[in-house]
mmCIF file of C-alpha atoms and ligand atoms in Angstrom:
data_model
loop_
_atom_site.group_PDB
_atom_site.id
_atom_site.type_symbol
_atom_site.label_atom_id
_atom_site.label_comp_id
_atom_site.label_asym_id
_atom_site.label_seq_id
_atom_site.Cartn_x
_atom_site.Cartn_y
_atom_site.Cartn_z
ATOM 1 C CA UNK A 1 62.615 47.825 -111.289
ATOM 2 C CA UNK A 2 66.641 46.624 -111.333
ATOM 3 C CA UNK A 3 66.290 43.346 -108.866
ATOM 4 C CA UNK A 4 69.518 43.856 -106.836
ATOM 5 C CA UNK A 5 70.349 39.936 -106.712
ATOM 6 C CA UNK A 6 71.170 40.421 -110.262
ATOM 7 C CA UNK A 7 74.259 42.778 -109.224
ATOM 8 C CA UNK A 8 77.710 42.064 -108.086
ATOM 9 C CA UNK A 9 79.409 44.366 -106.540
ATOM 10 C CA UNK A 10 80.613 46.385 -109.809
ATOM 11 C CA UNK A 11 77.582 46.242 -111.547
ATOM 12 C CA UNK A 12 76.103 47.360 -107.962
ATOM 13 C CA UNK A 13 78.540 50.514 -107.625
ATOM 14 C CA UNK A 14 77.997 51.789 -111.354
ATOM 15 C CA UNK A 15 73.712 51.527 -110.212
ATOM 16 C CA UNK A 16 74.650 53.481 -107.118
ATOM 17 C CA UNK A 17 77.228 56.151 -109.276
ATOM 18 C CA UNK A 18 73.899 56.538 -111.721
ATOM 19 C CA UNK A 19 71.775 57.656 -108.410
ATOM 20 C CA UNK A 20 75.033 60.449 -107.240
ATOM 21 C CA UNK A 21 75.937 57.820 -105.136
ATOM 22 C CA UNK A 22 79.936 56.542 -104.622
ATOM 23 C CA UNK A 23 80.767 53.235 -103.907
ATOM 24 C CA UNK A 24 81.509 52.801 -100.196
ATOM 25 C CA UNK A 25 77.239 53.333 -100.435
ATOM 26 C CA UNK A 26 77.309 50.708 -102.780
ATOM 27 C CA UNK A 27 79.491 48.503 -100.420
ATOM 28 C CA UNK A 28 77.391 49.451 -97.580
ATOM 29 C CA UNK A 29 74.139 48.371 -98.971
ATOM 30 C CA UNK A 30 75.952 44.628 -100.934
ATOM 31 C CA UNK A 31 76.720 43.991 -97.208
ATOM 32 C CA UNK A 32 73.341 44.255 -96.442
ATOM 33 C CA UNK A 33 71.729 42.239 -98.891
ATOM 34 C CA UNK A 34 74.213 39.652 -98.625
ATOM 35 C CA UNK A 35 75.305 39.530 -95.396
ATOM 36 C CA UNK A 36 72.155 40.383 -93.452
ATOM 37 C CA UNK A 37 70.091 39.040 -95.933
ATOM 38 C CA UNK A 38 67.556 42.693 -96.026
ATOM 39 C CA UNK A 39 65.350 42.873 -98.554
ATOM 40 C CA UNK A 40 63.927 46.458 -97.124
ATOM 41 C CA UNK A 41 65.460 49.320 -97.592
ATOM 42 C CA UNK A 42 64.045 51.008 -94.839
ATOM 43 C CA UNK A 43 65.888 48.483 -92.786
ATOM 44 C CA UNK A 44 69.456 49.752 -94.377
ATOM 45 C CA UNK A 45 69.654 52.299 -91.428
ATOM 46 C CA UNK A 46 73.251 53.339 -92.179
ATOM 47 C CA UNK A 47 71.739 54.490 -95.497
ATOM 48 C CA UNK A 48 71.185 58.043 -96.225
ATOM 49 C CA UNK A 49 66.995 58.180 -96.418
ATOM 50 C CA UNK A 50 67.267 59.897 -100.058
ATOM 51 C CA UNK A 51 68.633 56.797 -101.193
ATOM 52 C CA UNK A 52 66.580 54.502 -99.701
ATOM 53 C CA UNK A 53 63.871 56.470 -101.196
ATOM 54 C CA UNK A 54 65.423 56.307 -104.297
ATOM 55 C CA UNK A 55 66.090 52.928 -104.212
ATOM 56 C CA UNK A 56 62.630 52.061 -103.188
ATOM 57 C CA UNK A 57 60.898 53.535 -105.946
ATOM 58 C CA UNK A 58 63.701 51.906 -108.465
ATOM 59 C CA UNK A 59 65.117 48.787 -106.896
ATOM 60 C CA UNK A 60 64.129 45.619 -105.562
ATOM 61 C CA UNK A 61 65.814 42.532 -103.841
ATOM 62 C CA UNK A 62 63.852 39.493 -104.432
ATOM 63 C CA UNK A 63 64.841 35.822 -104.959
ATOM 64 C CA UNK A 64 62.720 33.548 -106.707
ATOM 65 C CA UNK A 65 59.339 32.857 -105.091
ATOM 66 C CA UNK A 66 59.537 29.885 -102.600
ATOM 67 C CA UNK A 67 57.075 26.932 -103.374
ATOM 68 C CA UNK A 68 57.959 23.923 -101.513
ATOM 69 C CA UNK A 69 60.438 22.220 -98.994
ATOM 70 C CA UNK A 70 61.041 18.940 -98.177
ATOM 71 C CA UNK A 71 63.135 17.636 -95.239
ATOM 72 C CA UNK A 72 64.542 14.570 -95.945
ATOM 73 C CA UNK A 73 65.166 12.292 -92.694
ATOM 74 C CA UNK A 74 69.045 12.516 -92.722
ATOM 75 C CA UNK A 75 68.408 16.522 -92.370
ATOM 76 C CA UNK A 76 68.905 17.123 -95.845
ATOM 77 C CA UNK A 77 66.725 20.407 -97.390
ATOM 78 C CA UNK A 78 65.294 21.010 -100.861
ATOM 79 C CA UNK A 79 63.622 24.021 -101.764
ATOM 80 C CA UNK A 80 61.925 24.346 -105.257
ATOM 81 C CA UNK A 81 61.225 27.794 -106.297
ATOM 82 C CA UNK A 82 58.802 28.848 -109.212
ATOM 83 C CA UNK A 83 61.019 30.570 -111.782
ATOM 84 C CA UNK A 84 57.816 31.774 -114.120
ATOM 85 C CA UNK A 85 56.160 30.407 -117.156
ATOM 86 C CA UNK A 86 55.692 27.252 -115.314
ATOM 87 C CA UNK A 87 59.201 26.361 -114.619
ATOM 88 C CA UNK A 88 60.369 25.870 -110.966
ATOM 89 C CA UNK A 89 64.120 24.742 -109.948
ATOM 90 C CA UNK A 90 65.198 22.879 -107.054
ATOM 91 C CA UNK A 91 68.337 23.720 -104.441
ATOM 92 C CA UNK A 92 69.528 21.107 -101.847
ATOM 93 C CA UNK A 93 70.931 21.849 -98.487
ATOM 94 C CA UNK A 94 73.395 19.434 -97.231
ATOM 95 C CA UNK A 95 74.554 19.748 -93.738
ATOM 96 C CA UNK A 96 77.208 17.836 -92.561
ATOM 97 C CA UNK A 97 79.752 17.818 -89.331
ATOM 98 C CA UNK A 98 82.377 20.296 -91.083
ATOM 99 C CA UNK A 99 80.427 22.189 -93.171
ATOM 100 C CA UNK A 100 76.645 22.844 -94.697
ATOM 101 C CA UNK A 101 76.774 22.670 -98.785
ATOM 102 C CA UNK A 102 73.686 24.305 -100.677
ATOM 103 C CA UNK A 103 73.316 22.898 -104.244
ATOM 104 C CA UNK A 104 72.262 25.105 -106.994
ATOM 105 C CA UNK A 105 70.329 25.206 -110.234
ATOM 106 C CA UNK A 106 71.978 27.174 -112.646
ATOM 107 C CA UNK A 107 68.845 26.742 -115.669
ATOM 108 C CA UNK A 108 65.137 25.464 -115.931
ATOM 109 C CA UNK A 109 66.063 22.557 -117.740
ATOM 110 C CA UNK A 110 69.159 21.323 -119.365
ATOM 111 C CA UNK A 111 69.822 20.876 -123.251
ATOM 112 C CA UNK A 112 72.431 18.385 -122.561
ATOM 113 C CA UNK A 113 70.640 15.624 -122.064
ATOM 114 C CA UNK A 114 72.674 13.152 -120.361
ATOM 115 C CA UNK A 115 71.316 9.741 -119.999
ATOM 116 C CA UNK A 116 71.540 9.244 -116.191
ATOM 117 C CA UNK A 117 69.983 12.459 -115.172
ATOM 118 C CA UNK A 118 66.142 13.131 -114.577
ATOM 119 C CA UNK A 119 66.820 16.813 -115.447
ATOM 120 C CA UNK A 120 67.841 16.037 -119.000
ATOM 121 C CA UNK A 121 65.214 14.219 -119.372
ATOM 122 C CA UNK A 122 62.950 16.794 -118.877
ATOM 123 C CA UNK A 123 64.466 19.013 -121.498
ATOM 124 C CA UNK A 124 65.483 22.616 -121.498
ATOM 125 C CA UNK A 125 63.408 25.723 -120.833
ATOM 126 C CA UNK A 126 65.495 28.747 -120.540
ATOM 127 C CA UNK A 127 68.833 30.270 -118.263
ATOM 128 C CA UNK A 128 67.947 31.723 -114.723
ATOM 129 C CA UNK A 129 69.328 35.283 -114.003
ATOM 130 C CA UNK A 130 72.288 36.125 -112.118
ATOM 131 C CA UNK A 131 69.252 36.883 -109.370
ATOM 132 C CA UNK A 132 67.618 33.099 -109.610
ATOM 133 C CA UNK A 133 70.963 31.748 -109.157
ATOM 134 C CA UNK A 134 72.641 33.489 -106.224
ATOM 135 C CA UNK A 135 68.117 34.168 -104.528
ATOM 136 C CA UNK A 136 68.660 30.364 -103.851
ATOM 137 C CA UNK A 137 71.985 31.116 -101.795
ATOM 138 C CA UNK A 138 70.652 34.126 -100.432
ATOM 139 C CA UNK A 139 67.267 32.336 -99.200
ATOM 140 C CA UNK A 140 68.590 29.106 -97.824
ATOM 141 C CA UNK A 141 71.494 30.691 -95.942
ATOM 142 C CA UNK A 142 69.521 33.701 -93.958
ATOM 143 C CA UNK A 143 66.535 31.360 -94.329
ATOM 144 C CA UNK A 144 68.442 29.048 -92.492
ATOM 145 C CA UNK A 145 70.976 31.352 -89.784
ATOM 146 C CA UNK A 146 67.351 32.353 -88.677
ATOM 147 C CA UNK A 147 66.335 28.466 -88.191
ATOM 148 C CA UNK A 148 69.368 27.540 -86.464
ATOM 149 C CA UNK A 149 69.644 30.799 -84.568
ATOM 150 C CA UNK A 150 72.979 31.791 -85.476
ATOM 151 C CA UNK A 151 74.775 34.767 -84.165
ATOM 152 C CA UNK A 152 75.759 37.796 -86.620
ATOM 153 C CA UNK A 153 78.580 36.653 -88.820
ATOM 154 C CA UNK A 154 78.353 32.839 -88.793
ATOM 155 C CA UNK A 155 76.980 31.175 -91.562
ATOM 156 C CA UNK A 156 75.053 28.422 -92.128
ATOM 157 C CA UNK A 157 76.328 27.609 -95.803
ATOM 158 C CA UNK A 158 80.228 27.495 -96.595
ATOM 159 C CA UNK A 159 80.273 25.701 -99.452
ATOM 160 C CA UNK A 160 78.582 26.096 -102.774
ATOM 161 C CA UNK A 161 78.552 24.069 -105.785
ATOM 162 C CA UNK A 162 76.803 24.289 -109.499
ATOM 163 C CA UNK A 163 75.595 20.712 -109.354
ATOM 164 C CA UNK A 164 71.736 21.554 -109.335
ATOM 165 C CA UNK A 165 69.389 21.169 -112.429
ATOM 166 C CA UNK A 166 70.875 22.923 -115.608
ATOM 167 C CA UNK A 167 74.894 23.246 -116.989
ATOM 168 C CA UNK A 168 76.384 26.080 -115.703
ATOM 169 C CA UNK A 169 78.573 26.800 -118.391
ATOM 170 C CA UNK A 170 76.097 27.131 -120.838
ATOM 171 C CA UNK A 171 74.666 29.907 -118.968
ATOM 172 C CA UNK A 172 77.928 31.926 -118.277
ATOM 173 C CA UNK A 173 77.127 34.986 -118.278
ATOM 174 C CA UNK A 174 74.461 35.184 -115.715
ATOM 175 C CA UNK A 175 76.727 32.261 -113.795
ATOM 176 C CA UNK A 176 80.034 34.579 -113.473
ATOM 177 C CA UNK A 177 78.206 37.295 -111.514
ATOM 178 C CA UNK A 178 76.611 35.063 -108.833
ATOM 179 C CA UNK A 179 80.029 33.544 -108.616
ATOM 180 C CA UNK A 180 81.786 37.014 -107.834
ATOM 181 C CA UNK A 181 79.087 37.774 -105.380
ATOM 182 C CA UNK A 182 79.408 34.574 -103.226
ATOM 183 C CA UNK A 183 83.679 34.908 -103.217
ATOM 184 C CA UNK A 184 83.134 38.834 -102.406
ATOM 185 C CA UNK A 185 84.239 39.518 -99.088
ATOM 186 C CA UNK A 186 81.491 42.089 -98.750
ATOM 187 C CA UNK A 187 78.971 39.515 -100.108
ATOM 188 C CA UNK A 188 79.142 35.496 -98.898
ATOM 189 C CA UNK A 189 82.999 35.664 -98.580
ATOM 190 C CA UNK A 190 83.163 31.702 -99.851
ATOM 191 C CA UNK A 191 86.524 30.484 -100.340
ATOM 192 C CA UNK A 192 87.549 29.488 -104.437
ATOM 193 C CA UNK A 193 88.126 26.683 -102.872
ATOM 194 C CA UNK A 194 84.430 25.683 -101.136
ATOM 195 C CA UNK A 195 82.905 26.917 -104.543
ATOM 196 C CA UNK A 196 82.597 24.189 -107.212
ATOM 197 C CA UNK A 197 81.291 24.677 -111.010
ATOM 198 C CA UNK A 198 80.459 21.131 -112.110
ATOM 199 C CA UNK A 199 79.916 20.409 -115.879
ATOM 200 C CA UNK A 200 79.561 18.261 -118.865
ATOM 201 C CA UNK A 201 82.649 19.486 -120.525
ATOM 202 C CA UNK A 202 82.127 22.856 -122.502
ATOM 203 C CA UNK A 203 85.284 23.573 -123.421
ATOM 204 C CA UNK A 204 85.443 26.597 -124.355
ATOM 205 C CA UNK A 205 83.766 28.231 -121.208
ATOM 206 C CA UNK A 206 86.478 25.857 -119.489
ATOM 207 C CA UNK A 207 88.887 28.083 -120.815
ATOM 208 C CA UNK A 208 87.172 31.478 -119.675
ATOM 209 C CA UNK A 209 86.170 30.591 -116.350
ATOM 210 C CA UNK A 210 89.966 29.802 -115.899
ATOM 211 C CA UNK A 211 90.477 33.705 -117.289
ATOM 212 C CA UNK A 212 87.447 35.284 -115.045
ATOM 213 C CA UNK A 213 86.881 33.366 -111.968
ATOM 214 C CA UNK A 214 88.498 30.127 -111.359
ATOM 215 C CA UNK A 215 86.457 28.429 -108.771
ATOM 216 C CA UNK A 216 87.000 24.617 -108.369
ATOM 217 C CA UNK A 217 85.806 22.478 -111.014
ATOM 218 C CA UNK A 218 83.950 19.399 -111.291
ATOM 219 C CA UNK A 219 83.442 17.321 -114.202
ATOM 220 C CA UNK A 220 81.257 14.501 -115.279
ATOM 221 C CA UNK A 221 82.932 12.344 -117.416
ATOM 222 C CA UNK A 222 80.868 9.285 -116.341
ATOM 223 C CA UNK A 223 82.980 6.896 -119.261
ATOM 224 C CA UNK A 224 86.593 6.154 -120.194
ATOM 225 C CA UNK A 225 85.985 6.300 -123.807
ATOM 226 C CA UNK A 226 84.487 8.348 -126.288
ATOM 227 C CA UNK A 227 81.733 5.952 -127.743
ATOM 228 C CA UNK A 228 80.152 5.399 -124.420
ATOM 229 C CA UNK A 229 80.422 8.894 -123.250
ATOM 230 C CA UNK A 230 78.957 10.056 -126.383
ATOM 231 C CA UNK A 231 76.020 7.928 -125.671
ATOM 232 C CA UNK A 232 76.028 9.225 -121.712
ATOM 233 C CA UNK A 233 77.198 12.556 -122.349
ATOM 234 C CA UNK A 234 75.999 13.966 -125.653
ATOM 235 C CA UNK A 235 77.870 17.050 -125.625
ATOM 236 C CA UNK A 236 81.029 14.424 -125.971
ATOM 237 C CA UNK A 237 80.496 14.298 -129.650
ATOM 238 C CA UNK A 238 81.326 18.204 -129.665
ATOM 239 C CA UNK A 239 83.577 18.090 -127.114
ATOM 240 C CA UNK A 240 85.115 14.423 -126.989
ATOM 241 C CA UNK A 241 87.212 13.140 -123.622
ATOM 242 C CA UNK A 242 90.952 14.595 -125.177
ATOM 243 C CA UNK A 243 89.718 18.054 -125.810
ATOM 244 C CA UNK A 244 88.200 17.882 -122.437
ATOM 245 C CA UNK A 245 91.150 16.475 -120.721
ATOM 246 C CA UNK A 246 93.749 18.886 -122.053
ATOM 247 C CA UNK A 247 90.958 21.572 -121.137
ATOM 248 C CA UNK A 248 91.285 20.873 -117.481
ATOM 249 C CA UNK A 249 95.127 20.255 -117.312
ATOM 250 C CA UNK A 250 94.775 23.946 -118.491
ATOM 251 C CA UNK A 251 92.566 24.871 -115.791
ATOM 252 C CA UNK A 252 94.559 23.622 -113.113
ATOM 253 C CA UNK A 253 96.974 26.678 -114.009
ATOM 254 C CA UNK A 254 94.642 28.852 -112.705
ATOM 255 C CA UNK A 255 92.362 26.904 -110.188
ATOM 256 C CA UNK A 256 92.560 27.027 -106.504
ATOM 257 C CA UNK A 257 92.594 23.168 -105.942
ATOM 258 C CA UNK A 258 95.535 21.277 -107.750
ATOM 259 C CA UNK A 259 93.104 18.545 -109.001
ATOM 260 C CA UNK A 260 90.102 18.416 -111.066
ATOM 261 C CA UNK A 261 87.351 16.119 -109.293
ATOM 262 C CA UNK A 262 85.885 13.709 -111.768
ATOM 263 C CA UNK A 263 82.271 12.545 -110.971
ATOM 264 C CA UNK A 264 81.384 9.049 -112.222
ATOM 265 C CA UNK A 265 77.743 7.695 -112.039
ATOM 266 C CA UNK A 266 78.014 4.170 -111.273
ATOM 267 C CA UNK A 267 75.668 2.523 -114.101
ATOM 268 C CA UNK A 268 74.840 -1.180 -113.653
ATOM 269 C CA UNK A 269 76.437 -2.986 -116.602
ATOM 270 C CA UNK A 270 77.264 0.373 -118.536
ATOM 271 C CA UNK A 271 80.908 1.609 -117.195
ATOM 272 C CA UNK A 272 81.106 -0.239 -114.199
ATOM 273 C CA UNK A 273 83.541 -2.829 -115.259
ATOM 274 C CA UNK A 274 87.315 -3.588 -114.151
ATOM 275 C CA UNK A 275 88.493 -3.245 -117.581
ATOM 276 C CA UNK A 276 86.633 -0.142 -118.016
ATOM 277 C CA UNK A 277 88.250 1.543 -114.553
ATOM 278 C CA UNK A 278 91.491 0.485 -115.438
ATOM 279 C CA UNK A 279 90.680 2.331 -118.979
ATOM 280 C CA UNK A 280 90.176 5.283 -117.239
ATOM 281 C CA UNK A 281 93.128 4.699 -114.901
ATOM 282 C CA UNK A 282 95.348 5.107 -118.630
ATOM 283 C CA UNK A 283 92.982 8.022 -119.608
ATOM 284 C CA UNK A 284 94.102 10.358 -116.967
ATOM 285 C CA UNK A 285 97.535 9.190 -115.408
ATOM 286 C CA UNK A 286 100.256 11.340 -116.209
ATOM 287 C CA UNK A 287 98.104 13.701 -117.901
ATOM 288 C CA UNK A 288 95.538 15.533 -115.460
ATOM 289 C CA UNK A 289 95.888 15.262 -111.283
ATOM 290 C CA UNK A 290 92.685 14.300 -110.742
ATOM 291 C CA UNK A 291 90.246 12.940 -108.311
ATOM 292 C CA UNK A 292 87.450 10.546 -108.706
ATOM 293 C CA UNK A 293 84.101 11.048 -107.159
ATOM 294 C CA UNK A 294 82.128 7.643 -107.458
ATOM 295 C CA UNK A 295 78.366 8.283 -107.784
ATOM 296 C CA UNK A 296 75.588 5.417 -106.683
ATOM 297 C CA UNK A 297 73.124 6.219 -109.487
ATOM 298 C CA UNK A 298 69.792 7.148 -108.286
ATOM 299 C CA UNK A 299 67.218 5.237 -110.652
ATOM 300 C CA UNK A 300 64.154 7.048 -112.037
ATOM 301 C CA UNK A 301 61.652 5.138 -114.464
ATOM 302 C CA UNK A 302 62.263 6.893 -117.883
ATOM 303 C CA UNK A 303 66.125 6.494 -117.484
ATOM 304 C CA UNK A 304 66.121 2.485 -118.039
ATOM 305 C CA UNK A 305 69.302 2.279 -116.174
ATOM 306 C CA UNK A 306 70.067 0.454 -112.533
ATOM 307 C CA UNK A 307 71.966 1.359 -109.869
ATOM 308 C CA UNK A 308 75.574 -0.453 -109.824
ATOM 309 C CA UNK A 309 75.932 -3.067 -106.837
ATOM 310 C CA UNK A 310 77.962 -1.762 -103.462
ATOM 311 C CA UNK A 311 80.586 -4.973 -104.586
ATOM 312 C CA UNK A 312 80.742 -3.435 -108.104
ATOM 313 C CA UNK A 313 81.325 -0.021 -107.459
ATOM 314 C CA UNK A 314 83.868 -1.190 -104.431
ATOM 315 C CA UNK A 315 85.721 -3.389 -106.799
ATOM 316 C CA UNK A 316 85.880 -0.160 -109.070
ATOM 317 C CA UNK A 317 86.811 2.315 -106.881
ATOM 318 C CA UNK A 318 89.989 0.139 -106.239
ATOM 319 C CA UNK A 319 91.440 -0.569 -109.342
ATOM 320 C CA UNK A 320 91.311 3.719 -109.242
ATOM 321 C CA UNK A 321 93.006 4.027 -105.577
ATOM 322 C CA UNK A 322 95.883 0.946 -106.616
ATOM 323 C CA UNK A 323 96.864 2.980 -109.425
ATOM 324 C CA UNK A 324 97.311 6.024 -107.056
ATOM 325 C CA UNK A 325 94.074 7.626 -108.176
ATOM 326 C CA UNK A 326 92.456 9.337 -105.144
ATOM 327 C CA UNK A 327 88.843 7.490 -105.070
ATOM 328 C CA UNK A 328 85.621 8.664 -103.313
ATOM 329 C CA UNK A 329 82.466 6.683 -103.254
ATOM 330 C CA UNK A 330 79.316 9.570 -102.528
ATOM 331 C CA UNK A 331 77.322 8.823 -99.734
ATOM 332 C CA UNK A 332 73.549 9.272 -100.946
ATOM 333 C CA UNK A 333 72.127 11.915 -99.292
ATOM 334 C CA UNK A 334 68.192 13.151 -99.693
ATOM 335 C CA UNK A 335 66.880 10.034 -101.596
ATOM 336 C CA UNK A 336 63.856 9.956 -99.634
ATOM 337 C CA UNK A 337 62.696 13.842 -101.577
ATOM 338 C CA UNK A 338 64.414 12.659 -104.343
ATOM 339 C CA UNK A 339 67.183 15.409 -103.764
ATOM 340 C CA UNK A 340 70.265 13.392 -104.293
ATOM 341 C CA UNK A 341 72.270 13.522 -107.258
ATOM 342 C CA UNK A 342 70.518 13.604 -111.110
ATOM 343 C CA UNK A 343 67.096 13.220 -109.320
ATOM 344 C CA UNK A 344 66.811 16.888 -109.404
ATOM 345 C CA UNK A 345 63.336 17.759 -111.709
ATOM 346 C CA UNK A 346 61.583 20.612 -110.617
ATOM 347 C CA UNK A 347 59.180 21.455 -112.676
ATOM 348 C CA UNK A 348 60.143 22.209 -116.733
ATOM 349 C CA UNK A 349 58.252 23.683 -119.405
ATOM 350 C CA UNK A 350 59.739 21.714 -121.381
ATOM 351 C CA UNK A 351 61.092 23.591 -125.579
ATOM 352 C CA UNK A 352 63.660 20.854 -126.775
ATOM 353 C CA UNK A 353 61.705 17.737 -127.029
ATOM 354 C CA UNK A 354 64.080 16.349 -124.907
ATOM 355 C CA UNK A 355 61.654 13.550 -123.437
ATOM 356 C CA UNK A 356 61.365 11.867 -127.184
ATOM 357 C CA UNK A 357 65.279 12.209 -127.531
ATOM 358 C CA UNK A 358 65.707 10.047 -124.919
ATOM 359 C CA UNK A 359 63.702 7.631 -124.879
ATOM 360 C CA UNK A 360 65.671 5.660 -127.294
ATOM 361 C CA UNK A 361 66.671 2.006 -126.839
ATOM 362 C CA UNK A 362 69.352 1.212 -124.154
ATOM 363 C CA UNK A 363 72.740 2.122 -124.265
ATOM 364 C CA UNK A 364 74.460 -0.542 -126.809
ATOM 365 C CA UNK A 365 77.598 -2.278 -124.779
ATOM 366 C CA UNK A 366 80.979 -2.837 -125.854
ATOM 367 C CA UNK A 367 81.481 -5.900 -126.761
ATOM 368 C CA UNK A 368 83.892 -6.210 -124.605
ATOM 369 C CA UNK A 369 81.696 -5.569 -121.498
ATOM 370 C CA UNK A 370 78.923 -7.159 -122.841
ATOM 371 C CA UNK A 371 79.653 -10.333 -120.389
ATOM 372 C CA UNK A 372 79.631 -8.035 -117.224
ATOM 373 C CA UNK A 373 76.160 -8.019 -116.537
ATOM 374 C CA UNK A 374 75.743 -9.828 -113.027
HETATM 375 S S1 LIG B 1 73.906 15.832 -115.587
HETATM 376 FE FE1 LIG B 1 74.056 18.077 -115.613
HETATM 377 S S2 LIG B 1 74.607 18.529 -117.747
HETATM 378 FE FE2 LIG B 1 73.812 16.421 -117.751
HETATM 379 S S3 LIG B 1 71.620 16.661 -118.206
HETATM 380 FE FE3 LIG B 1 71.832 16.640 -115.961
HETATM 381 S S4 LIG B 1 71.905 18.791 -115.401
HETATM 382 FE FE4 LIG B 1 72.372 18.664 -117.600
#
């Protein structure tokens, strides 16, 4: 059985061509998986019934099976859907005055370990589909037009970004296709702009999402300097900051915002330090337009790390804005389910030992910032 989720609109046209079919059917029956959210195809009415026989016997549409949600008191969602094999990955609706964000997992897992974030420490199980990723769009947003009662053609989620459990762009190939199906006017019709890949810095895959579908791009660079980062960031010793930096002044070429959006988990005593935003200031200026998006870190036991104080990250987040440096501090949302940012964990069979890995002794400091401790 092909699961149709898995399908952009291409892919979905050359199924249809195999049945005898051409591709305004295929157009036909994208808009109503995606935009009326029908998983029948008896429902598909403007369908010929040979091909929703056909289809039937051959073809299903079916996102990942739901097994929990949480409501957190600010209105916040998360939904955590079992992925097999004992892995289950969470998605986070945001709502807010202006728009309603869904946050989604792009693996079970995620091999790149970084320090701050409860999904690296559970380690890495395997990619999700092309289907996993975009079943969590296409569940929370008819899920949630049917909760909120919305009338044909509004939507409940505009914007989308790859900031659940896993690296997207180490699972590009499935990521790409749910990416052309939520910009497809026939599918979500999301704006480049209201869709965000976030990552660790894989360079390469930088590069070709610049080539085959620049969305806007996030990146985590959570330290001004290589020898922290490397210790934050692992994947910084492959890819260290001025590969990374020259990666997205290339992107920009291409992407539909004219700034790259930094995120920067705000570590008590780690990279929290005057000196060390004033590093960063030198880092980027000149070189990339960039944003910063100032993180509170959400604490979790096995990280050993503490949340930075309000006056801290305040004093931090204006060293960035004096030096012209558009500065953002994120307001926590979903801490009380334990859906705001790096406290995603589902549930992770768990193949990369990434548990022992990281439970190594605490980050060494500079020397320099070793008197910044409060
Ligand atoms: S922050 Fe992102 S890349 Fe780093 S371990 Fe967590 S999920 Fe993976």
């Amino acid at each position: 059985m092909i699961n149709l989720l898995d399908l952009d609109l291409d892919a979905l046209s050359a199924t249809c061509e195999r049945l005898g079919e051409k591709r305004f059917r295929a157009v036909q029956l994208f808009r109503w998986i995606h935009q009326r959210g029908a998983a029948e195809f008896g429902q598909m009415t403007d369908l010929a019934k040979s091909l929703r026989d056909q289809l039937a016997t051959q073809a299903v549409v079916a996102a990942p099976a739901l097994l929990n949600e949480q409501a957190s008191a600010d209105g916040t969602t998360k939904w955590l859907f079992d992925v097999g094999g004992g892995n289950a990955v969470e998605s986070v609706y945001i709502p807010e005055a202006d728009r309603g964000t869904l946050c989604v997992s792009s693996q079970a897992g995620c091999a790149v370990g970084c320090r701050f974030c409860s999904t690296g420490h559970q380690g890495f199980s395997r990619n999700l589909g092309t289907g996993e990723i975009l079943g969590q769009l296409w569940f929370a947003e008819h899920t949630l037009r049917r909760r909120l009662g919305l009338a044909e053609g509004e939507r409940a989620i505009d914007n989308v970004v790859m900031m659940g459990m896993g690296e997207p762009l180490q699972n590009y190939t499935a990521l790409v296709p749910a990416l052309r199906t939520m910009l497809d006017d026939h599918g979500y019709g999301l704006s480049r702009r209201r869709v965000t890949v976030s990552t660790s810095g894989v360079v390469p895959m930088i590069d070709r999402l610049r080539e085959d579908c620049p969305v806007a791009l996030a990146v985590s660079l959570h330290a001004g300097d290589d020898a922290l980062r490397d210790q934050l960031v692992p994947i910084n010793r492959k890819y260290p900051i001025a590969e990374l930096l020259d990666a997205c002044g290339r992107y920009l070429d291409a992407a539909p915002r004219d700034f790259i959006t930094f995120e920067y988990c705000m570590l008590d005593g780690v990279n929290d330090s005057p000196e060390q935003a004033r590093a960063l200031v030198r880092l980027v200026h000149s070189r990339v337009a960039c944003k910063f998006n100032l993180i509170p870190f959400n604490p979790f036991p096995q990280s050993g790390l503490m949340r930075s104080p309000r006056e801290r990250v305040l004093a931090f987040a204006s060293v960035l804005q004096d030096a012209g440096l558009v500065t953002t501090i994120r307001r926590t949302r979903g801490d009380d389910i334990a859906a705001a940012c790096g406290q995603l964990a589902g549930e992770v069979q768990d193949r990369t030992r990434a548990g022992e890995r990281l439970s190594r002794p605490a980050i060494r400091l500079h020397p320099a910032d070793a008197g910044v401790r409060h």
